[in-house]
PDB file of C-alpha atoms in Angstrom:
ATOM      1  CA  UNK A   1      43.926  32.775-195.187  1.00 70.00           C
ATOM      2  CA  UNK A   2      41.319  31.420-192.702  1.00 73.00           C
ATOM      3  CA  UNK A   3      40.784  27.829-193.776  1.00 92.00           C
ATOM      4  CA  UNK A   4      41.926  24.441-193.139  1.00 96.00           C
ATOM      5  CA  UNK A   5      42.683  22.693-196.107  1.00 97.00           C
ATOM      6  CA  UNK A   6      42.449  19.171-196.403  1.00 97.00           C
ATOM      7  CA  UNK A   7      42.399  16.500-199.127  1.00 97.00           C
ATOM      8  CA  UNK A   8      41.105  14.627-200.520  1.00 97.00           C
ATOM      9  CA  UNK A   9      37.165  15.294-200.168  1.00 96.00           C
ATOM     10  CA  UNK A  10      36.834  12.154-200.797  1.00 97.00           C
ATOM     11  CA  UNK A  11      39.605   8.616-200.440  1.00 97.00           C
ATOM     12  CA  UNK A  12      38.029   4.653-201.121  1.00 97.00           C
ATOM     13  CA  UNK A  13      40.519   1.894-200.230  1.00 96.00           C
ATOM     14  CA  UNK A  14      40.973  -1.535-200.258  1.00 94.00           C
ATOM     15  CA  UNK A  15      41.884  -3.457-196.742  1.00 94.00           C
ATOM     16  CA  UNK A  16      45.524  -3.769-197.546  1.00 92.00           C
ATOM     17  CA  UNK A  17      45.981   0.028-199.880  1.00 93.00           C
ATOM     18  CA  UNK A  18      48.716   2.607-198.496  1.00 96.00           C
ATOM     19  CA  UNK A  19      47.341   5.456-198.737  1.00 97.00           C
ATOM     20  CA  UNK A  20      47.810   9.488-197.260  1.00 98.00           C
ATOM     21  CA  UNK A  21      45.631  12.041-195.295  1.00 98.00           C
ATOM     22  CA  UNK A  22      46.621  16.039-196.165  1.00 98.00           C
ATOM     23  CA  UNK A  23      46.439  19.486-194.692  1.00 98.00           C
ATOM     24  CA  UNK A  24      47.869  22.408-194.976  1.00 98.00           C
ATOM     25  CA  UNK A  25      46.802  25.352-192.441  1.00 97.00           C
ATOM     26  CA  UNK A  26      48.201  29.071-193.468  1.00 94.00           C
ATOM     27  CA  UNK A  27      47.256  30.586-190.546  1.00 93.00           C
ATOM     28  CA  UNK A  28      50.407  30.424-188.329  1.00 92.00           C
ATOM     29  CA  UNK A  29      48.797  27.566-186.450  1.00 93.00           C
ATOM     30  CA  UNK A  30      51.290  26.236-183.166  1.00 92.00           C
ATOM     31  CA  UNK A  31      48.908  22.857-183.046  1.00 93.00           C
ATOM     32  CA  UNK A  32      47.529  21.192-185.171  1.00 95.00           C
ATOM     33  CA  UNK A  33      44.814  17.515-185.106  1.00 95.00           C
ATOM     34  CA  UNK A  34      43.956  15.549-186.245  1.00 97.00           C
ATOM     35  CA  UNK A  35      39.889  14.001-185.029  1.00 96.00           C
ATOM     36  CA  UNK A  36      37.623  11.353-186.369  1.00 97.00           C
ATOM     37  CA  UNK A  37      33.489  11.433-186.840  1.00 96.00           C
ATOM     38  CA  UNK A  38      32.189   7.529-187.212  1.00 95.00           C
ATOM     39  CA  UNK A  39      27.957   8.570-188.002  1.00 90.00           C
ATOM     40  CA  UNK A  40      25.946  10.489-185.727  1.00 85.00           C
ATOM     41  CA  UNK A  41      28.520  11.164-183.553  1.00 90.00           C
ATOM     42  CA  UNK A  42      31.618  14.100-182.216  1.00 92.00           C
ATOM     43  CA  UNK A  43      34.895  13.648-183.632  1.00 94.00           C
ATOM     44  CA  UNK A  44      37.019  11.889-180.841  1.00 94.00           C
ATOM     45  CA  UNK A  45      40.299  13.043-180.716  1.00 93.00           C
ATOM     46  CA  UNK A  46      43.475  11.294-182.848  1.00 96.00           C
ATOM     47  CA  UNK A  47      46.718  12.881-182.948  1.00 96.00           C
ATOM     48  CA  UNK A  48      48.579  16.499-181.807  1.00 93.00           C
ATOM     49  CA  UNK A  49      51.053  17.707-182.631  1.00 95.00           C
ATOM     50  CA  UNK A  50      52.558  21.956-180.640  1.00 92.00           C
ATOM     51  CA  UNK A  51      55.110  23.439-182.939  1.00 93.00           C
ATOM     52  CA  UNK A  52      55.865  20.370-184.823  1.00 95.00           C
ATOM     53  CA  UNK A  53      56.365  17.580-182.369  1.00 95.00           C
ATOM     54  CA  UNK A  54      53.520  15.104-181.772  1.00 95.00           C
ATOM     55  CA  UNK A  55      53.133  15.596-177.944  1.00 92.00           C
ATOM     56  CA  UNK A  56      49.100  13.585-178.243  1.00 91.00           C
ATOM     57  CA  UNK A  57      48.951   9.709-179.280  1.00 94.00           C
ATOM     58  CA  UNK A  58      45.464   8.979-178.014  1.00 92.00           C
ATOM     59  CA  UNK A  59      46.064   5.380-178.233  1.00 92.00           C
ATOM     60  CA  UNK A  60      44.818   4.756-181.707  1.00 96.00           C
ATOM     61  CA  UNK A  61      46.411   2.051-183.847  1.00 96.00           C
ATOM     62  CA  UNK A  62      49.973   2.062-184.982  1.00 96.00           C
ATOM     63  CA  UNK A  63      47.433   1.153-189.376  1.00 97.00           C
ATOM     64  CA  UNK A  64      47.703   5.010-189.079  1.00 98.00           C
ATOM     65  CA  UNK A  65      51.099   7.526-188.718  1.00 98.00           C
ATOM     66  CA  UNK A  66      51.035  10.802-187.659  1.00 98.00           C
ATOM     67  CA  UNK A  67      53.835  13.074-189.443  1.00 98.00           C
ATOM     68  CA  UNK A  68      54.015  17.093-189.168  1.00 97.00           C
ATOM     69  CA  UNK A  69      56.419  17.975-192.151  1.00 95.00           C
ATOM     70  CA  UNK A  70      56.113  21.664-191.265  1.00 94.00           C
ATOM     71  CA  UNK A  71      54.420  24.282-189.108  1.00 91.00           C
ATOM     72  CA  UNK A  72      51.620  24.264-192.285  1.00 96.00           C
ATOM     73  CA  UNK A  73      51.343  20.805-192.585  1.00 97.00           C
ATOM     74  CA  UNK A  74      49.013  17.544-191.085  1.00 98.00           C
ATOM     75  CA  UNK A  75      49.787  14.588-192.978  1.00 98.00           C
ATOM     76  CA  UNK A  76      47.986  10.730-192.183  1.00 98.00           C
ATOM     77  CA  UNK A  77      49.590   7.508-193.559  1.00 98.00           C
ATOM     78  CA  UNK A  78      47.149   4.494-193.396  1.00 97.00           C
ATOM     79  CA  UNK A  79      47.468   1.363-194.567  1.00 96.00           C
ATOM     80  CA  UNK A  80      46.831  -2.286-194.153  1.00 95.00           C
ATOM     81  CA  UNK A  81      43.024  -0.643-192.083  1.00 96.00           C
ATOM     82  CA  UNK A  82      40.126  -2.561-191.865  1.00 96.00           C
ATOM     83  CA  UNK A  83      36.186  -1.176-192.921  1.00 96.00           C
ATOM     84  CA  UNK A  84      34.977  -0.118-189.058  1.00 96.00           C
ATOM     85  CA  UNK A  85      38.077   2.834-190.205  1.00 97.00           C
ATOM     86  CA  UNK A  86      35.504   4.107-192.226  1.00 97.00           C
ATOM     87  CA  UNK A  87      34.439   7.605-191.086  1.00 97.00           C
ATOM     88  CA  UNK A  88      35.139  10.718-191.612  1.00 97.00           C
ATOM     89  CA  UNK A  89      38.841  12.307-190.535  1.00 98.00           C
ATOM     90  CA  UNK A  90      38.967  15.561-189.453  1.00 97.00           C
ATOM     91  CA  UNK A  91      42.032  18.099-189.579  1.00 97.00           C
ATOM     92  CA  UNK A  92      42.325  21.321-187.095  1.00 95.00           C
ATOM     93  CA  UNK A  93      45.110  24.143-186.249  1.00 95.00           C
ATOM     94  CA  UNK A  94      44.389  26.338-183.137  1.00 92.00           C
ATOM     95  CA  UNK A  95      46.639  28.715-181.879  1.00 86.00           C
ATOM     96  CA  UNK A  96      46.413  28.599-177.976  1.00 77.00           C
ATOM     97  CA  UNK A  97      43.632  26.869-176.403  1.00 70.00           C
ATOM     98  CA  UNK A  98      41.020  28.963-177.878  1.00 71.00           C
ATOM     99  CA  UNK A  99      39.780  29.636-181.462  1.00 78.00           C
ATOM    100  CA  UNK A 100      39.562  26.289-183.341  1.00 89.00           C
ATOM    101  CA  UNK A 101      39.832  26.466-187.234  1.00 93.00           C
ATOM    102  CA  UNK A 102      38.635  22.522-188.771  1.00 95.00           C
ATOM    103  CA  UNK A 103      38.584  20.802-192.259  1.00 96.00           C
ATOM    104  CA  UNK A 104      35.873  19.972-194.133  1.00 95.00           C
ATOM    105  CA  UNK A 105      37.761  16.691-193.631  1.00 96.00           C
ATOM    106  CA  UNK A 106      38.193  13.124-196.036  1.00 97.00           C
ATOM    107  CA  UNK A 107      35.281  11.222-196.232  1.00 96.00           C
ATOM    108  CA  UNK A 108      37.217   7.548-196.258  1.00 97.00           C
ATOM    109  CA  UNK A 109      35.077   4.148-197.300  1.00 97.00           C
ATOM    110  CA  UNK A 110      37.640   1.333-196.108  1.00 97.00           C
ATOM    111  CA  UNK A 111      36.358  -2.374-198.761  1.00 95.00           C
TER     112      UNK A 111
ATOM    113  CA  UNK B   1      32.359   8.080-170.328  1.00 60.00           C
ATOM    114  CA  UNK B   2      31.170  12.100-171.485  1.00 70.00           C
ATOM    115  CA  UNK B   3      33.427  15.080-170.002  1.00 84.00           C
ATOM    116  CA  UNK B   4      31.253  17.174-171.986  1.00 93.00           C
ATOM    117  CA  UNK B   5      26.781  16.412-171.036  1.00 94.00           C
ATOM    118  CA  UNK B   6      25.209  17.896-173.624  1.00 96.00           C
ATOM    119  CA  UNK B   7      21.337  18.222-173.843  1.00 96.00           C
ATOM    120  CA  UNK B   8      19.068  16.766-175.369  1.00 97.00           C
ATOM    121  CA  UNK B   9      20.461  14.711-177.483  1.00 95.00           C
ATOM    122  CA  UNK B  10      17.280  15.681-180.797  1.00 96.00           C
ATOM    123  CA  UNK B  11      15.428  18.784-180.502  1.00 96.00           C
ATOM    124  CA  UNK B  12      12.733  19.268-183.541  1.00 97.00           C
ATOM    125  CA  UNK B  13      10.726  22.318-183.783  1.00 96.00           C
ATOM    126  CA  UNK B  14       8.260  24.748-185.796  1.00 97.00           C
ATOM    127  CA  UNK B  15      10.339  27.384-187.864  1.00 98.00           C
ATOM    128  CA  UNK B  16       9.629  31.030-184.981  1.00 97.00           C
ATOM    129  CA  UNK B  17       9.868  28.733-181.813  1.00 98.00           C
ATOM    130  CA  UNK B  18      13.081  28.915-179.068  1.00 98.00           C
ATOM    131  CA  UNK B  19      15.001  26.369-178.826  1.00 97.00           C
ATOM    132  CA  UNK B  20      18.041  25.987-175.526  1.00 98.00           C
ATOM    133  CA  UNK B  21      20.806  23.430-175.705  1.00 98.00           C
ATOM    134  CA  UNK B  22      22.449  22.626-172.085  1.00 97.00           C
ATOM    135  CA  UNK B  23      26.888  21.691-171.641  1.00 96.00           C
ATOM    136  CA  UNK B  24      27.554  20.474-168.225  1.00 95.00           C
ATOM    137  CA  UNK B  25      30.160  18.500-166.501  1.00 93.00           C
ATOM    138  CA  UNK B  26      32.181  18.681-163.077  1.00 91.00           C
ATOM    139  CA  UNK B  27      35.967  19.579-164.581  1.00 90.00           C
ATOM    140  CA  UNK B  28      36.689  23.627-165.625  1.00 90.00           C
ATOM    141  CA  UNK B  29      37.151  24.979-168.961  1.00 88.00           C
ATOM    142  CA  UNK B  30      39.221  27.148-169.360  1.00 85.00           C
ATOM    143  CA  UNK B  31      37.294  27.636-172.223  1.00 87.00           C
ATOM    144  CA  UNK B  32      33.293  26.746-173.949  1.00 92.00           C
ATOM    145  CA  UNK B  33      33.197  26.476-177.747  1.00 93.00           C
ATOM    146  CA  UNK B  34      29.646  25.462-180.125  1.00 96.00           C
ATOM    147  CA  UNK B  35      30.353  24.896-182.825  1.00 96.00           C
ATOM    148  CA  UNK B  36      27.957  24.015-185.801  1.00 96.00           C
ATOM    149  CA  UNK B  37      28.321  20.960-188.458  1.00 95.00           C
ATOM    150  CA  UNK B  38      26.115  20.950-191.492  1.00 91.00           C
ATOM    151  CA  UNK B  39      26.148  16.618-192.848  1.00 87.00           C
ATOM    152  CA  UNK B  40      29.361  15.681-194.512  1.00 85.00           C
ATOM    153  CA  UNK B  41      30.811  19.131-193.277  1.00 90.00           C
ATOM    154  CA  UNK B  42      33.561  20.537-190.297  1.00 92.00           C
ATOM    155  CA  UNK B  43      32.113  21.675-187.562  1.00 94.00           C
ATOM    156  CA  UNK B  44      32.901  25.364-187.951  1.00 93.00           C
ATOM    157  CA  UNK B  45      32.936  27.395-184.562  1.00 92.00           C
ATOM    158  CA  UNK B  46      30.437  29.667-183.504  1.00 95.00           C
ATOM    159  CA  UNK B  47      31.597  31.258-180.531  1.00 94.00           C
ATOM    160  CA  UNK B  48      34.292  31.039-177.189  1.00 92.00           C
ATOM    161  CA  UNK B  49      33.030  32.210-174.136  1.00 92.00           C
ATOM    162  CA  UNK B  50      36.355  32.233-171.207  1.00 90.00           C
ATOM    163  CA  UNK B  51      35.239  34.645-168.754  1.00 92.00           C
ATOM    164  CA  UNK B  52      32.511  33.103-165.621  1.00 93.00           C
ATOM    165  CA  UNK B  53      29.530  33.997-166.220  1.00 95.00           C
ATOM    166  CA  UNK B  54      29.965  35.751-169.177  1.00 95.00           C
ATOM    167  CA  UNK B  55      27.501  35.702-172.169  1.00 97.00           C
ATOM    168  CA  UNK B  56      28.170  36.626-176.321  1.00 97.00           C
ATOM    169  CA  UNK B  57      25.258  37.687-178.387  1.00 97.00           C
ATOM    170  CA  UNK B  58      25.614  36.303-181.960  1.00 94.00           C
ATOM    171  CA  UNK B  59      22.497  37.758-184.235  1.00 95.00           C
ATOM    172  CA  UNK B  60      19.974  35.427-183.243  1.00 97.00           C
ATOM    173  CA  UNK B  61      22.043  32.686-180.631  1.00 97.00           C
ATOM    174  CA  UNK B  62      22.792  33.489-177.606  1.00 98.00           C
ATOM    175  CA  UNK B  63      25.535  31.803-175.824  1.00 97.00           C
ATOM    176  CA  UNK B  64      26.635  31.531-171.872  1.00 97.00           C
ATOM    177  CA  UNK B  65      29.195  30.481-170.081  1.00 95.00           C
ATOM    178  CA  UNK B  66      28.949  29.661-166.161  1.00 95.00           C
ATOM    179  CA  UNK B  67      30.361  31.446-163.038  1.00 94.00           C
ATOM    180  CA  UNK B  68      31.506  27.969-162.823  1.00 94.00           C
ATOM    181  CA  UNK B  69      32.695  27.348-166.050  1.00 92.00           C
ATOM    182  CA  UNK B  70      31.955  24.577-165.844  1.00 93.00           C
ATOM    183  CA  UNK B  71      29.108  24.768-168.033  1.00 94.00           C
ATOM    184  CA  UNK B  72      27.296  26.672-170.907  1.00 96.00           C
ATOM    185  CA  UNK B  73      24.369  27.229-172.760  1.00 97.00           C
ATOM    186  CA  UNK B  74      23.164  27.997-176.300  1.00 98.00           C
ATOM    187  CA  UNK B  75      19.613  30.263-177.328  1.00 98.00           C
ATOM    188  CA  UNK B  76      18.309  30.250-180.563  1.00 97.00           C
ATOM    189  CA  UNK B  77      15.068  33.139-180.635  1.00 98.00           C
ATOM    190  CA  UNK B  78      12.362  32.959-183.808  1.00 98.00           C
ATOM    191  CA  UNK B  79      14.575  29.636-185.480  1.00 97.00           C
ATOM    192  CA  UNK B  80      14.492  29.063-188.876  1.00 97.00           C
ATOM    193  CA  UNK B  81      15.053  26.436-191.367  1.00 96.00           C
ATOM    194  CA  UNK B  82      19.149  27.411-191.916  1.00 95.00           C
ATOM    195  CA  UNK B  83      19.448  26.646-187.980  1.00 96.00           C
ATOM    196  CA  UNK B  84      19.436  22.544-188.532  1.00 96.00           C
ATOM    197  CA  UNK B  85      22.269  21.190-188.373  1.00 95.00           C
ATOM    198  CA  UNK B  86      23.740  19.553-185.581  1.00 96.00           C
ATOM    199  CA  UNK B  87      25.511  21.431-182.935  1.00 97.00           C
ATOM    200  CA  UNK B  88      28.386  20.577-180.418  1.00 97.00           C
ATOM    201  CA  UNK B  89      30.500  22.309-177.669  1.00 96.00           C
ATOM    202  CA  UNK B  90      33.634  21.985-177.332  1.00 94.00           C
ATOM    203  CA  UNK B  91      36.126  21.714-173.914  1.00 90.00           C
ATOM    204  CA  UNK B  92      39.574  22.434-173.943  1.00 83.00           C
ATOM    205  CA  UNK B  93      40.711  21.575-170.077  1.00 74.00           C
ATOM    206  CA  UNK B  94      44.656  23.033-169.559  1.00 67.00           C
ATOM    207  CA  UNK B  95      46.302  21.305-172.272  1.00 72.00           C
ATOM    208  CA  UNK B  96      45.234  20.662-176.543  1.00 71.00           C
ATOM    209  CA  UNK B  97      42.555  18.151-176.092  1.00 80.00           C
ATOM    210  CA  UNK B  98      38.833  19.527-177.171  1.00 85.00           C
ATOM    211  CA  UNK B  99      37.025  17.870-175.656  1.00 88.00           C
ATOM    212  CA  UNK B 100      33.401  17.579-177.558  1.00 93.00           C
ATOM    213  CA  UNK B 101      30.436  16.739-175.965  1.00 95.00           C
ATOM    214  CA  UNK B 102      27.977  14.183-177.895  1.00 95.00           C
ATOM    215  CA  UNK B 103      26.498  16.642-180.140  1.00 95.00           C
ATOM    216  CA  UNK B 104      22.634  18.158-179.328  1.00 97.00           C
ATOM    217  CA  UNK B 105      21.287  17.412-183.408  1.00 96.00           C
ATOM    218  CA  UNK B 106      18.821  20.166-183.775  1.00 97.00           C
ATOM    219  CA  UNK B 107      15.912  20.679-186.383  1.00 97.00           C
ATOM    220  CA  UNK B 108      13.459  23.772-187.850  1.00 97.00           C
ATOM    221  CA  UNK B 109      10.754  22.651-189.755  1.00 96.00           C
ATOM    222  CA  UNK B 110       9.324  25.684-192.283  1.00 95.00           C
TER     223      UNK B 110
END
């Protein structure tokens, strides 16, 4: 299995809702990432987990809460988001500092 | 401030023409990657270059890593409509942070 699987593919949520994005990989990669991508812009790093521990938080607002339950799973919990948080959220994994694999993303719309 | 400067931002060419995309930085990277992204999908890794001066070929795509590991280029020969997409360069410093260039939107007209 050489894929990163993200669910759901699309999500529409209200500003008072709580939802979660899920990411799964079975390549044995020890690092997992969350990126946010706005239209016509490059992906921007949000969080890095290394060996299931949060190693990098790029000053992301607390309404985004990452969780790494085990080495194959990565979640992003969302609460009280704003319309400007609407974007494509990408999960990625890597074994070392090369050869990152990205998922297809979750298209999030906050209404 | 973008760590990687990518140019041009947009490229529109006729099928059969050649094109080159550039990625430059003042930083030295342990590795540099090129991705292609379709609308609504995640980036797909095309190649990783690691050694200064390295040249890699992937069918009609040629990737070059500068001797000082600060810059890279992607050259496509005889472009086809299927090459249309957003091309992103990305570099890794000495941590796990993969930093992207702004991207080049390539359109190949039939």
